mmCIF file of C-alpha atoms in Angstrom:
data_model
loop_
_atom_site.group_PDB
_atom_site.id
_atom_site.type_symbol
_atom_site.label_atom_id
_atom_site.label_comp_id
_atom_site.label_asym_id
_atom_site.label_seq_id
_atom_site.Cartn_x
_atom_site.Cartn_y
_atom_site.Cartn_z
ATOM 1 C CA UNK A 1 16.558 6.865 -14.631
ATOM 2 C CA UNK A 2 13.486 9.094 -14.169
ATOM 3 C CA UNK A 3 13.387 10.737 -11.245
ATOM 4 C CA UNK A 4 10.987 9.307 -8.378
ATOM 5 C CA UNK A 5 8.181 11.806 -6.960
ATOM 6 C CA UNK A 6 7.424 12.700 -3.186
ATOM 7 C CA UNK A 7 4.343 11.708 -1.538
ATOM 8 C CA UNK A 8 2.011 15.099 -1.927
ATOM 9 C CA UNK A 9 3.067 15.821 -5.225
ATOM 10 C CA UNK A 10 2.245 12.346 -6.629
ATOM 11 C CA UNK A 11 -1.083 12.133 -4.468
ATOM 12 C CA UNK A 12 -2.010 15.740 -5.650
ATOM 13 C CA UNK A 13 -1.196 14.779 -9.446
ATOM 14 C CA UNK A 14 -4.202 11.949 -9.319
ATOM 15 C CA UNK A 15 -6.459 11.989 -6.322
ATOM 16 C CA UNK A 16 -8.944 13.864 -8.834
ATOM 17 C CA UNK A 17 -8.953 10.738 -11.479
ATOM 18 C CA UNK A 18 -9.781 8.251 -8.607
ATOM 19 C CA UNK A 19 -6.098 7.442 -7.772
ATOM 20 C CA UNK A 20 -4.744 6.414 -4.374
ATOM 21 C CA UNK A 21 -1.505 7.142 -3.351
ATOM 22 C CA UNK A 22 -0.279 4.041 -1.086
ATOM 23 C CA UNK A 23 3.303 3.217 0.108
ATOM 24 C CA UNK A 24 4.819 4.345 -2.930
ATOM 25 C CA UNK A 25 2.424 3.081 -5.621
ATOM 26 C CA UNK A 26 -0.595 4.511 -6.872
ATOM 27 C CA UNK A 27 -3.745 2.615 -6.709
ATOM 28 C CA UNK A 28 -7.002 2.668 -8.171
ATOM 29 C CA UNK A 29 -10.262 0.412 -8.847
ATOM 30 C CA UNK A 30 -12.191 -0.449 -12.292
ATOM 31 C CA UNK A 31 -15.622 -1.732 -10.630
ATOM 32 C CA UNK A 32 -17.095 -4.306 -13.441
ATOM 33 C CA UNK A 33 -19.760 -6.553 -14.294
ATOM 34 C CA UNK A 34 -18.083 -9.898 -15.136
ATOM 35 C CA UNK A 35 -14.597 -11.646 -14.876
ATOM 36 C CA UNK A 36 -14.465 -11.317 -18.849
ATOM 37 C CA UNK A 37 -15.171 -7.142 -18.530
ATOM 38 C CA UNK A 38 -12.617 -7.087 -16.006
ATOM 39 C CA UNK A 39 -10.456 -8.660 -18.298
ATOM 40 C CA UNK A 40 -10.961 -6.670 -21.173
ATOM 41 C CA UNK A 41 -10.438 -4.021 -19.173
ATOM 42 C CA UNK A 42 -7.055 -5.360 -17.885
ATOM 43 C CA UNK A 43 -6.204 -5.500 -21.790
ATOM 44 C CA UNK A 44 -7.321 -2.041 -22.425
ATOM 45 C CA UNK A 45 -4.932 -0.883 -19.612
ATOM 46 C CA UNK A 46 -1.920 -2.544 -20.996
ATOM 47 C CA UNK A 47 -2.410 -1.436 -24.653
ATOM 48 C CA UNK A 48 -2.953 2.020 -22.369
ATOM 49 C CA UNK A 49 0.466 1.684 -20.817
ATOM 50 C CA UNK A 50 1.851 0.275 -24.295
ATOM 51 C CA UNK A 51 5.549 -0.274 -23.449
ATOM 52 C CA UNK A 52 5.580 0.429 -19.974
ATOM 53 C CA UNK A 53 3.178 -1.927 -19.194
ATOM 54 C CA UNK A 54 5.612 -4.310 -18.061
ATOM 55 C CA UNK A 55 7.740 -1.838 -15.806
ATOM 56 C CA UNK A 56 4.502 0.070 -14.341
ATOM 57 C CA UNK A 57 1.297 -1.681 -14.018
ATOM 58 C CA UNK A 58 -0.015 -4.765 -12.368
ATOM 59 C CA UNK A 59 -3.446 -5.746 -12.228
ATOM 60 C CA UNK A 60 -5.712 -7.656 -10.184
ATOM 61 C CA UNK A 61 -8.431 -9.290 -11.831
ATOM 62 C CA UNK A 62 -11.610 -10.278 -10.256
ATOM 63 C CA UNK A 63 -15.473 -10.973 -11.593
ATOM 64 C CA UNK A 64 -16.027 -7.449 -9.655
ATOM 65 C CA UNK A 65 -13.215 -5.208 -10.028
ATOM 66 C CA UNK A 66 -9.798 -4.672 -11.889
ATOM 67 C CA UNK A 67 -7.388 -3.010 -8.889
ATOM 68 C CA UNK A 68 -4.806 -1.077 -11.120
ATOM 69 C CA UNK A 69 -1.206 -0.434 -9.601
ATOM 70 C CA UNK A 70 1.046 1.928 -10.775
ATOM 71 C CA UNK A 71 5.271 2.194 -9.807
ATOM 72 C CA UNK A 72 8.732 1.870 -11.647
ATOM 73 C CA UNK A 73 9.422 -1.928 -10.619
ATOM 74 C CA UNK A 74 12.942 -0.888 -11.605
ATOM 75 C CA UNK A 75 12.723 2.062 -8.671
ATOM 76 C CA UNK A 76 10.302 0.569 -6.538
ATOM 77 C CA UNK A 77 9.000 4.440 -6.374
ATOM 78 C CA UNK A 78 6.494 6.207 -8.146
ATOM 79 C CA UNK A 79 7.932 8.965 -11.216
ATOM 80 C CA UNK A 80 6.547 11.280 -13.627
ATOM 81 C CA UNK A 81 5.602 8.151 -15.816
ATOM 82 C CA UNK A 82 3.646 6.474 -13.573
ATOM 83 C CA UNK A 83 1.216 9.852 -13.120
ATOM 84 C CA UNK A 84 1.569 10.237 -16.761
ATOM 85 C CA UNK A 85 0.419 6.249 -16.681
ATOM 86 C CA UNK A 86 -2.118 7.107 -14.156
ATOM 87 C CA UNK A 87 -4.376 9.926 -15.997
ATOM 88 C CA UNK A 88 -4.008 7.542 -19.688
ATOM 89 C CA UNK A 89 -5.431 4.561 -17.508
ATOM 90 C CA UNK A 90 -7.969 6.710 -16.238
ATOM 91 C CA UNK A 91 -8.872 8.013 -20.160
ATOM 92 C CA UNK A 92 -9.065 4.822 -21.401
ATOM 93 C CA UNK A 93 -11.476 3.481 -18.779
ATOM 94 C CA UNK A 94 -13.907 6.364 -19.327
ATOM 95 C CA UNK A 95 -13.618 5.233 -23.014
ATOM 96 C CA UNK A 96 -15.978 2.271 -22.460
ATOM 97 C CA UNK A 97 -18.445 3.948 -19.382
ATOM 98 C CA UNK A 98 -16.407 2.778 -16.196
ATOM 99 C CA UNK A 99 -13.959 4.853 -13.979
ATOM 100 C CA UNK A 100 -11.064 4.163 -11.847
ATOM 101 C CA UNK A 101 -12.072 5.002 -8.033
ATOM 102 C CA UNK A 102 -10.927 4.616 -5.109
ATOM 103 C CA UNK A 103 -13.914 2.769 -3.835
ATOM 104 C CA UNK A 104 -14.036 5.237 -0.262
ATOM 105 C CA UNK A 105 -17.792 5.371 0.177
ATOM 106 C CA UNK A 106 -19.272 3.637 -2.918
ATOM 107 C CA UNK A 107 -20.604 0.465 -0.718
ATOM 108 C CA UNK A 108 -17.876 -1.087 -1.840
ATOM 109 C CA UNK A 109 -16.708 -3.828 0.699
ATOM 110 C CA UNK A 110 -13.493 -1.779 1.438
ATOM 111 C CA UNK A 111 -11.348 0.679 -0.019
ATOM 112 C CA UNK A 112 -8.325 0.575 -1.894
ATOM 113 C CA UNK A 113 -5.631 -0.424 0.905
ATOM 114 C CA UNK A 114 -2.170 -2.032 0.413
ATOM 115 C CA UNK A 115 -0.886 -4.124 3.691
ATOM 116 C CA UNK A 116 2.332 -4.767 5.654
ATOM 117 C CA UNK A 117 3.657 -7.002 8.139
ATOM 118 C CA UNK A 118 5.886 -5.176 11.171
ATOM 119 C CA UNK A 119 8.048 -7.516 12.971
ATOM 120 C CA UNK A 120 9.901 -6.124 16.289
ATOM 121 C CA UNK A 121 13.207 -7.333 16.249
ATOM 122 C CA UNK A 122 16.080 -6.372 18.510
ATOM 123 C CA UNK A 123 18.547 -7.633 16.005
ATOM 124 C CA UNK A 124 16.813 -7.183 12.583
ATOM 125 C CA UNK A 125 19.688 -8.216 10.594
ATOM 126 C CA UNK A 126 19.515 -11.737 12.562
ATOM 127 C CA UNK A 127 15.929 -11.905 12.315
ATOM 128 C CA UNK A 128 15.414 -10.974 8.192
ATOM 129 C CA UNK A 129 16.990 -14.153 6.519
ATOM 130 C CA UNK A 130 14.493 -16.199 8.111
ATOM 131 C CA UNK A 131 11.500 -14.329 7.120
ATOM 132 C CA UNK A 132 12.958 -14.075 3.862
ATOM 133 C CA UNK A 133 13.316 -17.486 3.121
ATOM 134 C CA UNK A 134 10.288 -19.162 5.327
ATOM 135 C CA UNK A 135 8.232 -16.789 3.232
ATOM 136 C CA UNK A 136 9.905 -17.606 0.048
ATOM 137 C CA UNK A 137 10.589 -13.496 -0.290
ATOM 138 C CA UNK A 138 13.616 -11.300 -1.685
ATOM 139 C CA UNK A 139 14.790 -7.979 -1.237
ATOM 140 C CA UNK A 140 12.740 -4.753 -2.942
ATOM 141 C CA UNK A 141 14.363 -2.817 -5.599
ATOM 142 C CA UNK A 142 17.449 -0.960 -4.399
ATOM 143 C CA UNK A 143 16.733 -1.964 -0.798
ATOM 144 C CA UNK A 144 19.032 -5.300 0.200
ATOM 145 C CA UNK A 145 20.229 -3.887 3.725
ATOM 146 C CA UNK A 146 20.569 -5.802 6.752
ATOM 147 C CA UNK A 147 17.421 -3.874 8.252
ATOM 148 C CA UNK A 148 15.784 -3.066 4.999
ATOM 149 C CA UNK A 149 12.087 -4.287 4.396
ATOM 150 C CA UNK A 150 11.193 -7.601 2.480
ATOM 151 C CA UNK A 151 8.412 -8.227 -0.130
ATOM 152 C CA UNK A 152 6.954 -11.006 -2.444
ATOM 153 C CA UNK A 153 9.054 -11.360 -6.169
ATOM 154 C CA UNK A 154 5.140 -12.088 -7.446
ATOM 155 C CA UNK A 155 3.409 -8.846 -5.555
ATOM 156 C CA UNK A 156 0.708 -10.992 -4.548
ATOM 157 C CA UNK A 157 1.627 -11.018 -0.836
ATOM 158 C CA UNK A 158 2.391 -8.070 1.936
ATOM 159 C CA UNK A 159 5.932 -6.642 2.065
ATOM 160 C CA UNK A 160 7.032 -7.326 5.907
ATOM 161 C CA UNK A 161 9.179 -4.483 8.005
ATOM 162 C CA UNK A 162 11.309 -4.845 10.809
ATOM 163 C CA UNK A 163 10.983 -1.967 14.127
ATOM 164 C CA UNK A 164 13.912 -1.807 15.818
ATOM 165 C CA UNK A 165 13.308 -2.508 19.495
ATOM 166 C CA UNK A 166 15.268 -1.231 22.325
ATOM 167 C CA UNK A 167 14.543 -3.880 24.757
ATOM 168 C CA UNK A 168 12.827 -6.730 25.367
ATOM 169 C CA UNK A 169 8.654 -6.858 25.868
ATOM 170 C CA UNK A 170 7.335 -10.152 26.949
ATOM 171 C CA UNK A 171 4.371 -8.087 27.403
ATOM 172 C CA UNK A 172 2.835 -7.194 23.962
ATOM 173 C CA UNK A 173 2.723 -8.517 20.894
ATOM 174 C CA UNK A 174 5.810 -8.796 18.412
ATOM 175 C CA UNK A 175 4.170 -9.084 14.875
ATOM 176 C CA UNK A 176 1.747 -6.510 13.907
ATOM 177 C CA UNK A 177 -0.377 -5.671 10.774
ATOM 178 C CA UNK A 178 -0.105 -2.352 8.780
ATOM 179 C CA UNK A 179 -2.874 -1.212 6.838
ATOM 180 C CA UNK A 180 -2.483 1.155 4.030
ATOM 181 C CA UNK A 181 -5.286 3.201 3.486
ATOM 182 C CA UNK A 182 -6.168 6.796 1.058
ATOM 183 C CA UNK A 183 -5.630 9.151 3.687
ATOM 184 C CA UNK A 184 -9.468 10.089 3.199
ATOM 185 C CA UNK A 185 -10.263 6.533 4.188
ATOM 186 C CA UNK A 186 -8.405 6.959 7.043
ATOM 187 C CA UNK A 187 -11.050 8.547 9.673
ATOM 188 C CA UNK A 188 -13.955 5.887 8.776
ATOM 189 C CA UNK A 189 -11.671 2.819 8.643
ATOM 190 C CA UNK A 190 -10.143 4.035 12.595
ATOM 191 C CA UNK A 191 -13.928 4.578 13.551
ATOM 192 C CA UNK A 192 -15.037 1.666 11.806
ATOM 193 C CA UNK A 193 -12.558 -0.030 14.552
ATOM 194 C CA UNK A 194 -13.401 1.298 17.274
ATOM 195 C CA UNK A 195 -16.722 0.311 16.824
ATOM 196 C CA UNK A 196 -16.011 -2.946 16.661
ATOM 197 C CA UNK A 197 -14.517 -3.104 20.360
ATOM 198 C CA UNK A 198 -11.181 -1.799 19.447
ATOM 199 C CA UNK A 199 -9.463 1.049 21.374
ATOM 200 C CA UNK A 200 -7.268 3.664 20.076
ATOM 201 C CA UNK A 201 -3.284 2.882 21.844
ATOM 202 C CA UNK A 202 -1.745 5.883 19.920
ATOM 203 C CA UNK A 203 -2.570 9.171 17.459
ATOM 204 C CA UNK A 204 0.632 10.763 18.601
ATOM 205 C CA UNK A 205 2.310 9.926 15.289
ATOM 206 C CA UNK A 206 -1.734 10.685 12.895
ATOM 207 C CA UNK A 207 -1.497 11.123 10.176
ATOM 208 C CA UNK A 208 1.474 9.227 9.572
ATOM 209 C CA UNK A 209 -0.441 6.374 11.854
ATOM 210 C CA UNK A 210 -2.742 5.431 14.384
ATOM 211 C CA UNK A 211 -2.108 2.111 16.950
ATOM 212 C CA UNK A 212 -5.112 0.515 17.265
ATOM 213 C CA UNK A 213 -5.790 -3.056 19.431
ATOM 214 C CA UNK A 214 -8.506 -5.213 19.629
ATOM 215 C CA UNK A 215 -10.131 -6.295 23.044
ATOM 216 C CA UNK A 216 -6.503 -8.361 23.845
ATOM 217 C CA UNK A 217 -4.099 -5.963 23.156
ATOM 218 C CA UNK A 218 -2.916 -7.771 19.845
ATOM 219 C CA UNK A 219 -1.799 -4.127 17.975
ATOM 220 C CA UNK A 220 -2.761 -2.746 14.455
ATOM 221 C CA UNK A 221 -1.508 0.431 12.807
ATOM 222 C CA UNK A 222 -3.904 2.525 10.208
ATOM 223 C CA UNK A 223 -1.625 4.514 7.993
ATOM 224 C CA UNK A 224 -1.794 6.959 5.605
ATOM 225 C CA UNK A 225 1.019 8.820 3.200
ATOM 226 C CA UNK A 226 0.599 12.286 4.971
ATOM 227 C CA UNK A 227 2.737 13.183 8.370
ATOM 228 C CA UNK A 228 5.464 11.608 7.111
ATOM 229 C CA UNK A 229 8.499 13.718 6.544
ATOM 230 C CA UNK A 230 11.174 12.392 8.891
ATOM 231 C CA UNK A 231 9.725 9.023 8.777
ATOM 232 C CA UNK A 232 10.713 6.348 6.332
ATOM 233 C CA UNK A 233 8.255 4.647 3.961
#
């Protein structure tokens, strides 16, 4: 088993080909003319990958954009062969005149992001069988805990957390949305926000993550992969 990378070195080993690093996975865009250039170039990154297609990459395929995602689905963590992974992708999509970005101030509609969905539980273990099985979910790879997060056996939807709580508050909102961004994302997406009508709750914890809520008080976090020793994942 290869051994898994920690968050600077893997972000430092691709930000310059146009790779994100996001909760464990590195993540990067293909912007394209036509659903059948996106899937050529969805081919061209699996005979890229060759045999570790299957254990590495997914790929999203739209008439727009191929989003390429790199991680060991065996570690659910990011090694040496995903960055290795990372800067062949990144060859082989120069190859043909396009480029793997992370879409951060292109125009682009957004940037590369992954989400998650926080539940506050004061007794996570009695909470997480029902999310897992309303949602149709199972455990991530090496992670079947009582507390330990959920996610979707296809990838297609977000993984969901659990927050321990200490006590009970009738006053704010229980379920809140993550959102995953490059950590130079980060600053527009917050203003961005804030703009909108939204009002910063927290930075104590930036760059790890910043509570934002809308005009209600119904909470969001902005996160990034920096700030975070001492936190988990």
């Amino acid at each position: 088993m290869e051994q898994t990378l920690n968050r600077r070195a893997a972000s430092d080993a691709i930000s310059d080909q146009g790779w994100r690093y996001l909760l464990g996975a590195l993540r990067a865009s293909v912007p394209v003319g036509s659903l059948v250039q996106a899937t050529e170039v969805a081919a061209r990154a699996v005979a890229a990958c060759g045999s570790d297609a299957d254990g590495h990459l997914r790929a999203d395929i739209r008439s727009d954009r191929v989003v390429l995602t790199l991680q060991s689905v065996e570690q659910a963590a990011l090694t040496a062969r995903d960055i290795d992974l990372a800067h062949r992708l990144s060859a082989a999509v120069r190859d043909v005149g396009l480029r793997t970005e992370p879409e951060i101030g292109t125009g682009a509609p957004r940037s590369v992001q992954l989400l998650e969905i926080a539940v506050d539980a004061l007794d996570i273990a009695a909470v997480r069988p029902f999310w897992k099985a309303v949602l149709g979910y199972t455990d991530e790879a090496g992670h079947d805990g009582p507390k330990d997060p959920i996610v979707d056996p296809v990838g297609q939807g977000p993984a969901m957390w659990f927050q321990q709580m200490d006590q009970p508050r009738p006053d704010r909102n229980r379920i809140h949305l993550d959102i995953c961004v490059p950590h130079d994302e980060a600053p527009r997406r917050i203003e961005a926000a804030l703009t909108a009508g939204g009002r910063l709750v927290s930075a104590s914890r930036a760059p790890a993550f910043w509570v934002l809520a809308d005009v209600e008080g119904n909470e969001a976090c902005v996160t990034t992969w920096q700030g975070r020793d001492g936190l988990s994942e």
